[in-house]
Structures are given as structure tokens and as C-alpha cells.
Short mmCIF file of N, CA and C in Angstrom, two decimals:
data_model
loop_
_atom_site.label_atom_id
_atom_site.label_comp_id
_atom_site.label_asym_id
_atom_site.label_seq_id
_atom_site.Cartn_x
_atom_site.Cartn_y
_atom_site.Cartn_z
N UNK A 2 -6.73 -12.17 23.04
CA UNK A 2 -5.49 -11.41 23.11
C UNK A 2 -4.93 -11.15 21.71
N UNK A 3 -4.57 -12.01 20.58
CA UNK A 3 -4.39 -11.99 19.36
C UNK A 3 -5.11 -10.96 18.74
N UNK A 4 -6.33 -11.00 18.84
CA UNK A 4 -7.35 -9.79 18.05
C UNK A 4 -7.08 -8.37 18.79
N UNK A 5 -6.40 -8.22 19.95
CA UNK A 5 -6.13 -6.88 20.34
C UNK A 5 -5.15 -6.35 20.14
N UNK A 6 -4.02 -7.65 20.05
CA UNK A 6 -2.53 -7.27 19.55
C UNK A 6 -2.39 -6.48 18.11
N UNK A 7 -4.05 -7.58 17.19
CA UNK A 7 -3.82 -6.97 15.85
C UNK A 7 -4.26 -5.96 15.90
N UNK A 8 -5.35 -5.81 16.29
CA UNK A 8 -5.83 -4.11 16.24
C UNK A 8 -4.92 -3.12 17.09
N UNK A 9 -4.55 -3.22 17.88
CA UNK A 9 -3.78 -2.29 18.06
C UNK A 9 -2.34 -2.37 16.78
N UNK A 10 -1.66 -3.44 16.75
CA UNK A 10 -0.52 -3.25 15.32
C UNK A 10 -1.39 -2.17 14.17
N UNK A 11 -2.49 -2.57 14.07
CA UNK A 11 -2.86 -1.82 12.79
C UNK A 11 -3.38 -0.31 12.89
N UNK A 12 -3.89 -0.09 14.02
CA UNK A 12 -4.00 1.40 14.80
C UNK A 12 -2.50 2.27 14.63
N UNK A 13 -1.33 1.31 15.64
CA UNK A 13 0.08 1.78 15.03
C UNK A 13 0.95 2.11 13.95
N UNK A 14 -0.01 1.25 13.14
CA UNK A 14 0.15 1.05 11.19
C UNK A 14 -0.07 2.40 11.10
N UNK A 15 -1.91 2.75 11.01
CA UNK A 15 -2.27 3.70 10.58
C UNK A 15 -1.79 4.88 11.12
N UNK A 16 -1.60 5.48 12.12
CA UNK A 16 -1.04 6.55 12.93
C UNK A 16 -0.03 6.85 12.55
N UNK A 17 1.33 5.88 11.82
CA UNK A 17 2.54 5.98 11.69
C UNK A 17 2.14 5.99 10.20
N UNK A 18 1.29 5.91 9.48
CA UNK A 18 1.00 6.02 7.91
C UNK A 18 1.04 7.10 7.41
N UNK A 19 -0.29 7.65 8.25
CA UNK A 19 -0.83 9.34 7.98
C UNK A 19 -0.07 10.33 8.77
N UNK A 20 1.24 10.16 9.88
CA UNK A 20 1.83 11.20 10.13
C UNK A 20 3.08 11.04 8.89
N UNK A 21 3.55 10.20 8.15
CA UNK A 21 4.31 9.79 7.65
C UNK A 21 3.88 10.26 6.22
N UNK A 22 2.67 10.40 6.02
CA UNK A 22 2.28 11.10 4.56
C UNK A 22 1.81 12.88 4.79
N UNK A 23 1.71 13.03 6.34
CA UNK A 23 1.94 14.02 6.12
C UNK A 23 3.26 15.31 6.07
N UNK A 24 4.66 14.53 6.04
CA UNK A 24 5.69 14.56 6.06
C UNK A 24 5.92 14.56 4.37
N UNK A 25 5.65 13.62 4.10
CA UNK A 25 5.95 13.45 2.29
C UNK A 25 4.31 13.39 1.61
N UNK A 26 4.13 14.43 1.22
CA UNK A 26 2.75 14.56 0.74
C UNK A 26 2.61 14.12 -0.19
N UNK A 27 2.25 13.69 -0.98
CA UNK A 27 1.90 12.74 -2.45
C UNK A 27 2.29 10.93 -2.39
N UNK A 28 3.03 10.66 -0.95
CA UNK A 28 3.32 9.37 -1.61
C UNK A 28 2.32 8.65 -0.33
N UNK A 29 1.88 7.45 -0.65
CA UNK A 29 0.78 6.80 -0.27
C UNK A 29 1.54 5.85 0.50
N UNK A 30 1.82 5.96 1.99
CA UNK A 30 2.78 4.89 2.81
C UNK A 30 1.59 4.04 3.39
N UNK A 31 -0.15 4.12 3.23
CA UNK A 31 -0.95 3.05 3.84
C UNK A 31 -0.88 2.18 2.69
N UNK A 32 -0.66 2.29 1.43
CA UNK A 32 -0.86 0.96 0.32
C UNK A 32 0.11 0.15 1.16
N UNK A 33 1.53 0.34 1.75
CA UNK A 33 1.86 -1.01 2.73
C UNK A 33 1.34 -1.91 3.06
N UNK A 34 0.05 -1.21 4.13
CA UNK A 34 -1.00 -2.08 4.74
C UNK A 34 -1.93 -2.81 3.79
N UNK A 35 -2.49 -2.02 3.10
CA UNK A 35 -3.04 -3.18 2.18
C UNK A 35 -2.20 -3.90 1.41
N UNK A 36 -1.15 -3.94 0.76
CA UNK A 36 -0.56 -5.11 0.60
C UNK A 36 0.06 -5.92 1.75
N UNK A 37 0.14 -5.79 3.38
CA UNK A 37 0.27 -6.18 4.06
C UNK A 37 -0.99 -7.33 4.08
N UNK A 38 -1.95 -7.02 4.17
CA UNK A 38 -3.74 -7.22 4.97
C UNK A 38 -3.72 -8.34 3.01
N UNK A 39 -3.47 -7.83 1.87
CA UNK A 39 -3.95 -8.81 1.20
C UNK A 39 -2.72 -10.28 0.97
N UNK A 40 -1.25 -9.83 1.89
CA UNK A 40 -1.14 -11.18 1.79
C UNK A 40 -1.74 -12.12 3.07
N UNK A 41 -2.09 -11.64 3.88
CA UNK A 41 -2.36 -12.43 4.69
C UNK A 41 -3.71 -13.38 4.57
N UNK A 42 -4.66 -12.62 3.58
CA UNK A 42 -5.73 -13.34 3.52
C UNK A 42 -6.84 -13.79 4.19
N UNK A 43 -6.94 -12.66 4.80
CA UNK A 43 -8.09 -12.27 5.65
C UNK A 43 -8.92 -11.51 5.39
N UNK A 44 -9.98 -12.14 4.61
CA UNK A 44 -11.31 -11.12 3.99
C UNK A 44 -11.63 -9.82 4.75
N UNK A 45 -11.68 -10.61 6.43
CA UNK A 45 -12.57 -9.33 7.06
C UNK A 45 -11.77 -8.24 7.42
N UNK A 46 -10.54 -8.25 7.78
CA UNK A 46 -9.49 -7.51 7.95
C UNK A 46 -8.70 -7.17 6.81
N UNK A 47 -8.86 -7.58 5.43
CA UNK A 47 -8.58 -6.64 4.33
C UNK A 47 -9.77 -5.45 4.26
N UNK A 48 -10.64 -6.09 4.13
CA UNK A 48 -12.40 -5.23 3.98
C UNK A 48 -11.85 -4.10 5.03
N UNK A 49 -11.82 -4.45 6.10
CA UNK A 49 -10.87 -2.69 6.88
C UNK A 49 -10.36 -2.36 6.92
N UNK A 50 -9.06 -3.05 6.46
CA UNK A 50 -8.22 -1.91 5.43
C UNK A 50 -8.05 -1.09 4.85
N UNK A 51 -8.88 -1.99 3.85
CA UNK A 51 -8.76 -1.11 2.49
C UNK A 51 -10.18 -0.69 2.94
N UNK A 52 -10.76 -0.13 3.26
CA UNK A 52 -11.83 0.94 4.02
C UNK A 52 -11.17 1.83 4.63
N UNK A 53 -10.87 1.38 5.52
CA UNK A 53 -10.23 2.24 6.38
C UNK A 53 -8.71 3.36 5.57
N UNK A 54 -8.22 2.91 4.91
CA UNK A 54 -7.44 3.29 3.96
C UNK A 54 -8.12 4.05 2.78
N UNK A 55 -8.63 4.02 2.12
CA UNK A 55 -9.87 4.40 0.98
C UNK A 55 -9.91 5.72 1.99
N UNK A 56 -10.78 5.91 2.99
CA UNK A 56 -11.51 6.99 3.76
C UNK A 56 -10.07 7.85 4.21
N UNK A 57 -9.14 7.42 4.47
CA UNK A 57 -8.19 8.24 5.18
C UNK A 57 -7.65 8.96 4.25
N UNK A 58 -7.41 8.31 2.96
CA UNK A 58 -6.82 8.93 1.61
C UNK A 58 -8.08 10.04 1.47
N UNK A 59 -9.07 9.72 0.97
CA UNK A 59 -10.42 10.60 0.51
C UNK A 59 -10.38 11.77 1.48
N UNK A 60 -10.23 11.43 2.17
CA UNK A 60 -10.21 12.62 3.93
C UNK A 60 -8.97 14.00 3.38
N UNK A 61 -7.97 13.40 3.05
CA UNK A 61 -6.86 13.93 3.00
C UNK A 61 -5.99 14.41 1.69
N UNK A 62 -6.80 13.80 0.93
CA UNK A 62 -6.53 14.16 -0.42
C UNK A 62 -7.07 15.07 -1.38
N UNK A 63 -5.93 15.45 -2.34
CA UNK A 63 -6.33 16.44 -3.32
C UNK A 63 -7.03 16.36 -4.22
N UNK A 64 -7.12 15.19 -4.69
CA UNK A 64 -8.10 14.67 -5.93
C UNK A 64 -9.35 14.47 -5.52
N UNK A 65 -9.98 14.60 -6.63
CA UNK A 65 -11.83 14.21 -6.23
C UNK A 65 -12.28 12.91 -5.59
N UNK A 66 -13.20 12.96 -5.21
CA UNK A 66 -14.06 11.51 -4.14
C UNK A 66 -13.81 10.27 -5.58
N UNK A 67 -13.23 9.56 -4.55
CA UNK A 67 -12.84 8.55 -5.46
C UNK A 67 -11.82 7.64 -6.36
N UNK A 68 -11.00 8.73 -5.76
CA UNK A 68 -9.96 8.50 -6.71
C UNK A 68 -9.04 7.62 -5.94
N UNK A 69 -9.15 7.61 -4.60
CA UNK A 69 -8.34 6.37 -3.54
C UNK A 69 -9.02 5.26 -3.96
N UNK A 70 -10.13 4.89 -3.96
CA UNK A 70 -10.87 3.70 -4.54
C UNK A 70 -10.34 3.17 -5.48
N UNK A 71 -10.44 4.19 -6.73
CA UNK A 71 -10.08 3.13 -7.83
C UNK A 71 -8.56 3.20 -7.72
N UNK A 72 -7.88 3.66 -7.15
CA UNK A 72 -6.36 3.43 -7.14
C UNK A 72 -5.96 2.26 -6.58
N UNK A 73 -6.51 1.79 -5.52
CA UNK A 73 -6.49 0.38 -4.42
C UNK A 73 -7.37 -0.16 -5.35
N UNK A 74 -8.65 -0.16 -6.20
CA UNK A 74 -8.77 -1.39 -7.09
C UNK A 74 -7.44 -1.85 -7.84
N UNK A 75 -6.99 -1.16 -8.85
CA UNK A 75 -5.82 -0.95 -9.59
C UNK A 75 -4.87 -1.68 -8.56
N UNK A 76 -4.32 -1.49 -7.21
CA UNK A 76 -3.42 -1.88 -6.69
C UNK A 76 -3.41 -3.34 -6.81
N UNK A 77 -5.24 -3.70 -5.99
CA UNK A 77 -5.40 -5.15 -6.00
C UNK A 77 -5.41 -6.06 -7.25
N UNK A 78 -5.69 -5.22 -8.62
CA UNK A 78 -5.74 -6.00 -9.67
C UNK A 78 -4.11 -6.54 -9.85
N UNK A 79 -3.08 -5.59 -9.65
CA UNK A 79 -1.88 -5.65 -9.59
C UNK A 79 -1.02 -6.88 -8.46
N UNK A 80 -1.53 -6.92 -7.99
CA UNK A 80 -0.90 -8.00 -6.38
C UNK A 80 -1.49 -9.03 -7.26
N UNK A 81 -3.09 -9.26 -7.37
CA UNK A 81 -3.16 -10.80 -7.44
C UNK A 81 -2.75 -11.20 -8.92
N UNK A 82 -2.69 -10.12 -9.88
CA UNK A 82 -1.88 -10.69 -11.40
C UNK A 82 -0.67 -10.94 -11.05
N UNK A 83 -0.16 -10.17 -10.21
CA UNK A 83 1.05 -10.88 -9.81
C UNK A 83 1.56 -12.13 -9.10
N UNK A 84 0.58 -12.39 -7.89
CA UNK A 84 0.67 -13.74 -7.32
C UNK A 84 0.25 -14.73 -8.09
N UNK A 85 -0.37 -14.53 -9.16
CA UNK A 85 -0.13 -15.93 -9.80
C UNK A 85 0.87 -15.86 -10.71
N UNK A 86 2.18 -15.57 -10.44
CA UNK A 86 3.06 -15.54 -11.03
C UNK A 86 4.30 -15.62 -9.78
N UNK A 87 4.03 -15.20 -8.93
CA UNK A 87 5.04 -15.59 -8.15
C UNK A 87 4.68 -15.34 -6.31
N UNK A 88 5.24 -15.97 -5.83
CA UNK A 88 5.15 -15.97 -4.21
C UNK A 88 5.18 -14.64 -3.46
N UNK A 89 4.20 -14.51 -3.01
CA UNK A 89 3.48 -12.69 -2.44
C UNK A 89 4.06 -12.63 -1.33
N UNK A 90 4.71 -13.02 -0.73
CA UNK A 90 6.05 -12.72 0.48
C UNK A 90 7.58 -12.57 -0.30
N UNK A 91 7.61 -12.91 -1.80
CA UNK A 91 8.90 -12.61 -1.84
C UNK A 91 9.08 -11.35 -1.77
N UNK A 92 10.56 -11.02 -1.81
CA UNK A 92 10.87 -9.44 -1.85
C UNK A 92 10.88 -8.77 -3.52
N UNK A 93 11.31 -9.69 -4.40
CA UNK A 93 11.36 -9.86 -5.42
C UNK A 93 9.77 -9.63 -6.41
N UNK A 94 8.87 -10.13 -5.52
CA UNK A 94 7.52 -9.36 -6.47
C UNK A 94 6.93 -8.27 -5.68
N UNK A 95 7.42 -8.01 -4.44
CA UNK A 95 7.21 -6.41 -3.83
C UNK A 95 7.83 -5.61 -4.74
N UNK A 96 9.17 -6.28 -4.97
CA UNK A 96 9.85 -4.95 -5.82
C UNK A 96 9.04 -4.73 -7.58
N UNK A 97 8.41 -5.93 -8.10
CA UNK A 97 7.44 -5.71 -9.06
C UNK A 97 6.36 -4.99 -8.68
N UNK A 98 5.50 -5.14 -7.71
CA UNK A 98 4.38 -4.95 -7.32
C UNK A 98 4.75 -3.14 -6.93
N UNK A 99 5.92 -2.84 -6.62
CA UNK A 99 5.89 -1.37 -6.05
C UNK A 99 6.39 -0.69 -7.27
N UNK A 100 6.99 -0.96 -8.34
CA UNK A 100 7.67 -0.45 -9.56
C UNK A 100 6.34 -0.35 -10.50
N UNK A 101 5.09 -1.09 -10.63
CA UNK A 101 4.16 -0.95 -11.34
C UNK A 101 3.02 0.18 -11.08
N UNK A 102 3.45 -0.02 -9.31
CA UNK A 102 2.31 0.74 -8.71
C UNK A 102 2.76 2.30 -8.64
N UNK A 103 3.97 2.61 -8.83
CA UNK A 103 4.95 3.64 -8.89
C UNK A 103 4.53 4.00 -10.17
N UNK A 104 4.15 3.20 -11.53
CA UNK A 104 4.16 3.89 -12.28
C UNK A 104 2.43 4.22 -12.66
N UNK A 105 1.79 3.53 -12.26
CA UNK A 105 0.13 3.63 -12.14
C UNK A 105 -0.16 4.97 -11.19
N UNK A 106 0.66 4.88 -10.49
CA UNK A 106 0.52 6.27 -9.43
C UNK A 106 0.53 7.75 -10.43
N UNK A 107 1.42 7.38 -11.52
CA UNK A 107 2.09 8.62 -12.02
C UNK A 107 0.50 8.29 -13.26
N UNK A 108 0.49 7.24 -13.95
CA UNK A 108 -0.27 7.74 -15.07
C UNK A 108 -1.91 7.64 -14.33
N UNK A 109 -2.19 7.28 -13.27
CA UNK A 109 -3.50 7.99 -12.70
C UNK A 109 -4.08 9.27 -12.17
N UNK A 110 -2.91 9.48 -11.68
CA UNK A 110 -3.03 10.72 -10.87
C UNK A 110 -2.98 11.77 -12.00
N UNK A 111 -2.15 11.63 -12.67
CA UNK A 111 -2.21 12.77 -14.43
C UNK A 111 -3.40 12.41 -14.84
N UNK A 112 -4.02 11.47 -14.94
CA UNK A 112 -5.10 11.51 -15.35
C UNK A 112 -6.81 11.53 -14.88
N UNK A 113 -6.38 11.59 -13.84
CA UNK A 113 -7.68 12.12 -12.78
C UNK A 113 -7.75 13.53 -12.70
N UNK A 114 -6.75 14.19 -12.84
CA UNK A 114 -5.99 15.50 -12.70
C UNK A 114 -6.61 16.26 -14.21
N UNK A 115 -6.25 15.60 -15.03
CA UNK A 115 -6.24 16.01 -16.35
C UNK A 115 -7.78 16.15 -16.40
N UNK A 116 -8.96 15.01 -15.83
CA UNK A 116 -10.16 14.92 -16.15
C UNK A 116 -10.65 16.15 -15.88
N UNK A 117 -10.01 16.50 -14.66
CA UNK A 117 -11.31 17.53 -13.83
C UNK A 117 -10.28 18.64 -13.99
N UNK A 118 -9.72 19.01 -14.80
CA UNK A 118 -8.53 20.17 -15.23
C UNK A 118 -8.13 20.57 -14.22
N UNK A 119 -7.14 20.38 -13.40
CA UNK A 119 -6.41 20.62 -12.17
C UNK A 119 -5.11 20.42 -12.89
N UNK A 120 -4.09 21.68 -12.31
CA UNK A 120 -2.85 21.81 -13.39
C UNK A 120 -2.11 20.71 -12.48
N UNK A 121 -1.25 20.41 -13.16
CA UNK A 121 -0.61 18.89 -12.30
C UNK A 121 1.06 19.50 -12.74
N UNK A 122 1.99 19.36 -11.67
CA UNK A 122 3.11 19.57 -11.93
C UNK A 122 4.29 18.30 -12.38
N UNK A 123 4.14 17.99 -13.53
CA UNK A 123 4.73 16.54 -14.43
C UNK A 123 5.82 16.02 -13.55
N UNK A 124 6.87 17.01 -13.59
CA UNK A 124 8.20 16.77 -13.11
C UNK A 124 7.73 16.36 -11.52
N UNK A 125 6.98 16.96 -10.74
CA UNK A 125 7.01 16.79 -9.00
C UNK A 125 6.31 15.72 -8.75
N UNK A 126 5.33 14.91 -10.39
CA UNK A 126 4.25 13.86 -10.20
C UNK A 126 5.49 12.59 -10.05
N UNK A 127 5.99 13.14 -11.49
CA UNK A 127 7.71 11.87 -11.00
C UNK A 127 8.23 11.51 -10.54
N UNK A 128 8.77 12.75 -9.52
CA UNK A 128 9.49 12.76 -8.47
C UNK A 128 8.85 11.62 -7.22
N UNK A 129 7.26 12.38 -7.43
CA UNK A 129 6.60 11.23 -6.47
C UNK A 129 6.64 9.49 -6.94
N UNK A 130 6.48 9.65 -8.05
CA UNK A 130 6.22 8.33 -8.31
C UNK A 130 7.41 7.66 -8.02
N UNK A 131 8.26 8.23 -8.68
CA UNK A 131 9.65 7.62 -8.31
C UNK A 131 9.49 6.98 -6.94
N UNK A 132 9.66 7.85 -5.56
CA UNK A 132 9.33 7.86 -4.38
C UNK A 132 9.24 6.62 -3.79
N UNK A 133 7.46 7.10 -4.48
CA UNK A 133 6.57 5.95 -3.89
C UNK A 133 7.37 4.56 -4.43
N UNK A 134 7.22 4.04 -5.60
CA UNK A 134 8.10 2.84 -6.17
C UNK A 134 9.13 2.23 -4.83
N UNK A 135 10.15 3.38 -4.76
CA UNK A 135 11.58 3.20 -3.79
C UNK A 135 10.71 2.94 -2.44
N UNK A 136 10.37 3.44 -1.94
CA UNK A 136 9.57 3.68 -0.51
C UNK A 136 8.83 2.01 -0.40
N UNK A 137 8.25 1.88 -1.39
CA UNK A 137 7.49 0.58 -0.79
C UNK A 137 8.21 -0.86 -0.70
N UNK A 138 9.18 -1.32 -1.07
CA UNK A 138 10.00 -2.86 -0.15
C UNK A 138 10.53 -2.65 0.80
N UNK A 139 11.60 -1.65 0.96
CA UNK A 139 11.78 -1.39 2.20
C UNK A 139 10.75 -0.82 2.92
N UNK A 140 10.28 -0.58 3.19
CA UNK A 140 8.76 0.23 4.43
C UNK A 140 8.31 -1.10 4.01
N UNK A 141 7.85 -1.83 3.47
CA UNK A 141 7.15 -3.22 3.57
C UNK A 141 7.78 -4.07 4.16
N UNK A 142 9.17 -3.88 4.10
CA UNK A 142 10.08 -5.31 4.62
C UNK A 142 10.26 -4.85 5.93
N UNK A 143 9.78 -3.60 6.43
CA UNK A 143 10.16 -3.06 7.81
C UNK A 143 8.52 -3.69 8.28
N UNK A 144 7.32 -3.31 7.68
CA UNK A 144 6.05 -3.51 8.89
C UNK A 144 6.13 -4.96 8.49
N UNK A 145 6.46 -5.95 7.84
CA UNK A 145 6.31 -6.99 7.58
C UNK A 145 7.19 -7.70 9.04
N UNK A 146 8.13 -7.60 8.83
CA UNK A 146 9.42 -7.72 10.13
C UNK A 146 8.55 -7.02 11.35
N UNK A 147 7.72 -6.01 11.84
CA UNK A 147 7.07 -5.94 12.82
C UNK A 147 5.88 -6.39 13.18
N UNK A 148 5.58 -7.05 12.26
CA UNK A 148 4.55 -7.27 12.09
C UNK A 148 4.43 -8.68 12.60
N UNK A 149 5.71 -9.35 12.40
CA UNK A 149 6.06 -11.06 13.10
C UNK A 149 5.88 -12.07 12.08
N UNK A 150 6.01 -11.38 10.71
CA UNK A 150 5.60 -12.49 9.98
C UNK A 150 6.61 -13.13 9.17
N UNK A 151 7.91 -12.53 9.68
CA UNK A 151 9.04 -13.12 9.20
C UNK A 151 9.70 -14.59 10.26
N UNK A 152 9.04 -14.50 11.37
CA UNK A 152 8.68 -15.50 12.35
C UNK A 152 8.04 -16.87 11.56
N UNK A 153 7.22 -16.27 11.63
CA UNK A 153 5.96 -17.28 11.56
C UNK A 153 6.53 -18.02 9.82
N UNK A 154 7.09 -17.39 8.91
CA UNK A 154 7.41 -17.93 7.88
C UNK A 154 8.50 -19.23 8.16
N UNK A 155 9.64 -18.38 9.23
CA UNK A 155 10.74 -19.36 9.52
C UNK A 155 9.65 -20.61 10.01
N UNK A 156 8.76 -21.11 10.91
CA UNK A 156 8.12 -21.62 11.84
C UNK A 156 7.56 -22.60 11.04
N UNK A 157 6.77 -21.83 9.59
CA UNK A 157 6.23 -23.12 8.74
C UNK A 157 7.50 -23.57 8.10
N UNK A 158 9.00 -23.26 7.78
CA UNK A 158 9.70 -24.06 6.86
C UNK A 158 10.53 -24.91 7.60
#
């Protein structure tokens, strides 16, 4: 029962991700899930995640094959330099973890952009980045809270 509850939560994840990016186009509302999926610490269910995430971006995106990949490397290098620095459920290194990734958003995407000469609009890349930054503690502190794991935290203390 547990393994159907999750797969379906994460079916609901994704469905509510990609109608949700296709509403605000440039900002990436599945990196949630993978920072959801890498605090929990579940190899096999990060591995489909961030797969499953990787492919949905690549599917749907403007940039060349690839460029969701190394952006979620970049993300993950970012989470775990950060958890060893501080506790990956606080709200306090989401708000690091989404302010860095806010700004990696802006100097990757200019520069994936820049590689393969695709004119990039500076000011609207900002705008996004900005966005994205703001968008991710709250939308994290919301699937986190549906997710039951604000439960289960009270439960271990």
C-alpha cells in the first residue's frame, strides 16, 4: 500500500509540475521533486526522479539535449555542498539551496544559449531566475507538507 500511495503522490507531483510549467514557462517547478526525492534518500526513487524529470524537461524544452542533465547535476552538487553545512529539511537552506539555484539557472541557461547562438532575452532570463529562486521554499514547503513529512519529522522528535 505505501509503494502505491508513493507512486501515485509522485504521478500527482509530476502532473501538477508540467501543467504548472506550462503556465510559467521558463521556471522549473519539478527541481521541487528532486530536492524532495534527494532529501529523503532513496537511491531508487531519486534515480526516477531525476530521470523522470531530466526526460520531461528535454521533452519540453528549448535548449539543446542535455541541458536538463547537467542542470540537475549542478542542482545535486548544490544540495549536498550544502547539507554538509546544514540540515536539508530546514527552511533556511531551501532558501540557500533555491537563491543559488536561481542564480545558476540564470548563468546556465545564458550560457548554453550563448554556446549554440540562440538570442536569449537578459532582462526575461532574470525575471525568470528571480522567479524560480522565490517559487522554490514555498512550493517546497507546500509538497513537503503533502507529502506527510512534516508528520513524520514531529514523530521522530
Amino acid at each position: 500500500m505505501r509503494l502505491a500511495r508513493n507512486i501515485a503522490w509522485w504521478l500527482c507531483f509530476f502532473l501538477a509540475g508540467v501543467y504548472a510549467q506550462s503556465i510559467l514557462s521558463g521556471i522549473d517547478f519539478l527541481l521541487i521533486g528532486v530536492i524532495i526525492a534527494l532529501q529523503e534518500r532513496r537511491p531508487v526513487q531519486l534515480a526516477w526522479v531525476i530521470l523522470a524529470a531530466i526526460l520531461l524537461q528535454e521533452g519540453v524544452g528549448t535548449l539543446p539535449f542535455g541541458s536538463a542533465l547537467l542542470f540537475y547535476v549542478f542542482a545535486i552538487i548544490v544540495f549536498y555542498g550544502g547539507r554538509a553545512l546544514f540540515e536539508a529539511e530546514n527552511f533556511f537552506f531551501i532558501f540557500l539551496v533555491s537563491a543559488l539555484l536561481g542564480l545558476l539557472h540564470f548563468i546556465f541557461t545564458f550560457a548554453i544559449a550563448d554556446l549554440h547562438s540562440l538570442h536569449t532575452d537578459i532582462t526575461r532570463l532574470g525575471v525568470e531566475s528571480v522567479i524560480q529562486a522565490l517559487l522554490i521554499p514555498p512550493l517546497w514547503r507546500l509538497a513537503y507538507f503533502l507529502r506527510g513529512k512534516e508528520k513524520e519529522n514531529e514523530n521522530r522528535a
